[in-house]
Each structure stands twice: as C-alpha cells, then as structure tokens.
C-alpha cells in the first residue's frame, strides 16, 4: 500500500445526452476560478452577479427547461455531472445552480403561454421554494397571492422566483406553484449561517400580488405539459439527485485536498485505509 498513488475519484458513469453537454464543459472550465473565489462568495453572502451571468450564458439555469421553450432538456446524468463539477469548484455556486435548474424544470408543467412567458429569455435565471408557504385565492384570470418563503437560494440574481402556495378552490386546499417576476418579490436579508453562506438563501415575500393562471402549475401528482423522457422522471427524484450531486462534488473536492496535502502521511497505511474508505 505504501507506494499507492492517491487521487480523488470521479463521478460514476451515468447515461449521457446524445451530444456533449455544453453546461458540463463550461462547469469544468469554471471550476478553478470558482475555487479561487470561494472566500469572496462567503463574505458577500451571495453568488456575485457576474458568476450568475456566466451560469446563465452556459445554459446552467436552463438545463432542465424544455427544448421547445429554448431550454437544453439534458438527461438526468448530464444534469448530475454538471452539478458535481460546479461543486468541486464551489459548493454555494453548485447549490444555486441546482435549485435554479430544478425550478426551471417546473416550466414543463405550465401551459404553452406560461412556458413562453417564463422561459423565452435565454438569460432567464430561476430561484424558488416549492414548500406551500403562501396562500392564494382565485380571481378572474388568475390568482391573488400572499406569502413569505424561507431559503430562496440565489434569489438576488433571479429573474423569476417560484413560490409554493395553498389554494382553496372549493375542493379543499390545493398545492400550486407560482412563477413571479423578480420585481414583484421582496427579498429579506435573513441568510446569516455557518455553512453555504454564499447561496444567499434569504426569505422572499409577496403581498396580494396578481399572478395570471398561465404562470401557475401543479407539481404534486401532476403530469408535465411537455412530452419526453426527462419529464417522465419524477420531479422530486430529480431534485434529490441534484442535492446528492452537490454533496458528491463537495466530497470529491475534499478528497482531492486530502490527497494533495497528505505529504508524508500518504505513505502511512492508516491514512491510506481512511482515504480509501472515504
């Protein structure tokens, strides 16, 4: 064992899109620069605007948006790979990318008009909280929504923010997701924590805001409005895969750091055994 070469493992082989993933290549290219700026992100308590713009230009917010709406509609495998690479650079950036991309996925559950409205801009950046922390009532043409949502990661750079709410439409409270333009949403700076400080996961709120019905969708027990294998994948299973991908990338970066800084310890069997287990 004493002569073994230590290196951090790569993410396991996963099914790929038919062509190389643009976001994956960009994430790999960004990794070193993100790593060098990690302290800056922590001190700013957010992902800076220039990094958010780079994520948007790489299509990372649109990884799961339907192709018919100008999105990339990646396979789950390429979605996971991209997040792993970002997390190897910076955990907060990867987390914001994950929550943004999975919020973008929800556009597949809007009708055609809503999907065009929300997803047509190539520079669109998404943030959202699915939990039903709001209340809405049906009115002519849509809903009036009031609510406050915790943990809205990446909200300061978003152009669209999703909020979950309960709607009473006569059949009992129904869970719906509402897409809100950023200028309709108030951000409350509540994010002062020990870990993932750079995600800027502040509270967001709206007070009696009108949301057209075209920008409201059901996710629980619902079927996507867009066909295709990606949208047959359970929404919350894909979200879980994204969360795991960020954790995997963080772990890979930690192993790489351990291998690089091992020095003489790398020759010790007890270190090699612990490293191998990790």
PDB file of N, CA and C in Angstrom, residues 21-31 34 53-60 82 85-86:
ATOM      1  N   UNK A  21     -22.291  17.762 -23.428  1.00  0.00           N
ATOM      2  CA  UNK A  21     -23.062  18.765 -22.706  1.00  0.00           C
ATOM      3  C   UNK A  21     -22.330  20.085 -22.633  1.00  0.00           C
ATOM      4  N   UNK A  22     -22.921  21.143 -23.188  1.00  0.00           N
ATOM      5  CA  UNK A  22     -22.330  22.462 -23.071  1.00  0.00           C
ATOM      6  C   UNK A  22     -22.159  22.897 -21.635  1.00  0.00           C
ATOM      7  N   UNK A  23     -23.215  22.776 -20.799  1.00  0.00           N
ATOM      8  CA  UNK A  23     -23.055  23.158 -19.396  1.00  0.00           C
ATOM      9  C   UNK A  23     -21.968  22.368 -18.677  1.00  0.00           C
ATOM     10  N   UNK A  24     -21.824  21.100 -18.978  1.00  0.00           N
ATOM     11  CA  UNK A  24     -20.788  20.301 -18.320  1.00  0.00           C
ATOM     12  C   UNK A  24     -19.402  20.817 -18.683  1.00  0.00           C
ATOM     13  N   UNK A  25     -19.170  21.085 -19.954  1.00  0.00           N
ATOM     14  CA  UNK A  25     -17.866  21.615 -20.378  1.00  0.00           C
ATOM     15  C   UNK A  25     -17.594  22.973 -19.733  1.00  0.00           C
ATOM     16  N   UNK A  26     -18.609  23.815 -19.661  1.00  0.00           N
ATOM     17  CA  UNK A  26     -18.424  25.132 -19.048  1.00  0.00           C
ATOM     18  C   UNK A  26     -18.170  24.998 -17.549  1.00  0.00           C
ATOM     19  N   UNK A  27     -18.869  24.072 -16.906  1.00  0.00           N
ATOM     20  CA  UNK A  27     -18.657  23.863 -15.469  1.00  0.00           C
ATOM     21  C   UNK A  27     -17.229  23.413 -15.196  1.00  0.00           C
ATOM     22  N   UNK A  28     -16.716  22.523 -16.031  1.00  0.00           N
ATOM     23  CA  UNK A  28     -15.330  22.067 -15.878  1.00  0.00           C
ATOM     24  C   UNK A  28     -14.366  23.245 -16.057  1.00  0.00           C
ATOM     25  N   UNK A  29     -14.664  24.109 -17.035  1.00  0.00           N
ATOM     26  CA  UNK A  29     -13.794  25.255 -17.297  1.00  0.00           C
ATOM     27  C   UNK A  29     -13.849  26.288 -16.174  1.00  0.00           C
ATOM     28  N   UNK A  30     -14.988  26.400 -15.495  1.00  0.00           N
ATOM     29  CA  UNK A  30     -15.174  27.387 -14.433  1.00  0.00           C
ATOM     30  C   UNK A  30     -14.597  26.928 -13.099  1.00  0.00           C
ATOM     31  N   UNK A  31     -14.332  25.647 -12.949  1.00  0.00           N
ATOM     32  CA  UNK A  31     -14.064  25.072 -11.635  1.00  0.00           C
ATOM     33  C   UNK A  31     -12.922  25.764 -10.895  1.00  0.00           C
ATOM     34  N   UNK A  34     -13.849  29.349  -9.775  1.00  0.00           N
ATOM     35  CA  UNK A  34     -14.803  29.334  -8.669  1.00  0.00           C
ATOM     36  C   UNK A  34     -14.099  29.003  -7.364  1.00  0.00           C
ATOM     37  N   UNK A  53     -24.386  35.506 -14.199  1.00  0.00           N
ATOM     38  CA  UNK A  53     -24.479  35.746 -15.639  1.00  0.00           C
ATOM     39  C   UNK A  53     -23.728  34.679 -16.423  1.00  0.00           C
ATOM     40  N   UNK A  54     -22.582  34.253 -15.890  1.00  0.00           N
ATOM     41  CA  UNK A  54     -21.834  33.195 -16.566  1.00  0.00           C
ATOM     42  C   UNK A  54     -22.591  31.865 -16.530  1.00  0.00           C
ATOM     43  N   UNK A  55     -23.229  31.570 -15.396  1.00  0.00           N
ATOM     44  CA  UNK A  55     -24.055  30.363 -15.318  1.00  0.00           C
ATOM     45  C   UNK A  55     -25.190  30.429 -16.339  1.00  0.00           C
ATOM     46  N   UNK A  56     -25.800  31.604 -16.449  1.00  0.00           N
ATOM     47  CA  UNK A  56     -26.902  31.755 -17.404  1.00  0.00           C
ATOM     48  C   UNK A  56     -26.413  31.587 -18.834  1.00  0.00           C
ATOM     49  N   UNK A  57     -25.276  32.191 -19.165  1.00  0.00           N
ATOM     50  CA  UNK A  57     -24.762  32.095 -20.540  1.00  0.00           C
ATOM     51  C   UNK A  57     -24.345  30.671 -20.886  1.00  0.00           C
ATOM     52  N   UNK A  58     -23.983  29.889 -19.851  1.00  0.00           N
ATOM     53  CA  UNK A  58     -23.629  28.477 -20.062  1.00  0.00           C
ATOM     54  C   UNK A  58     -24.859  27.587 -20.168  1.00  0.00           C
ATOM     55  N   UNK A  59     -26.046  28.139 -19.931  1.00  0.00           N
ATOM     56  CA  UNK A  59     -27.270  27.347 -20.001  1.00  0.00           C
ATOM     57  C   UNK A  59     -27.553  26.550 -18.747  1.00  0.00           C
ATOM     58  N   UNK A  60     -26.846  26.848 -17.667  1.00  0.00           N
ATOM     59  CA  UNK A  60     -26.954  26.013 -16.466  1.00  0.00           C
ATOM     60  C   UNK A  60     -28.309  26.177 -15.789  1.00  0.00           C
ATOM     61  N   UNK A  82     -22.865  17.904 -14.275  1.00  0.00           N
ATOM     62  CA  UNK A  82     -22.592  19.343 -14.271  1.00  0.00           C
ATOM     63  C   UNK A  82     -22.556  19.884 -12.847  1.00  0.00           C
ATOM     64  N   UNK A  85     -19.302  18.910 -11.050  1.00  0.00           N
ATOM     65  CA  UNK A  85     -18.160  19.736 -11.451  1.00  0.00           C
ATOM     66  C   UNK A  85     -18.226  21.119 -10.809  1.00  0.00           C
ATOM     67  N   UNK A  86     -19.406  21.720 -10.772  1.00  0.00           N
ATOM     68  CA  UNK A  86     -19.528  23.024 -10.119  1.00  0.00           C
ATOM     69  C   UNK A  86     -19.200  22.930  -8.635  1.00  0.00           C
TER      70      UNK A  86
END
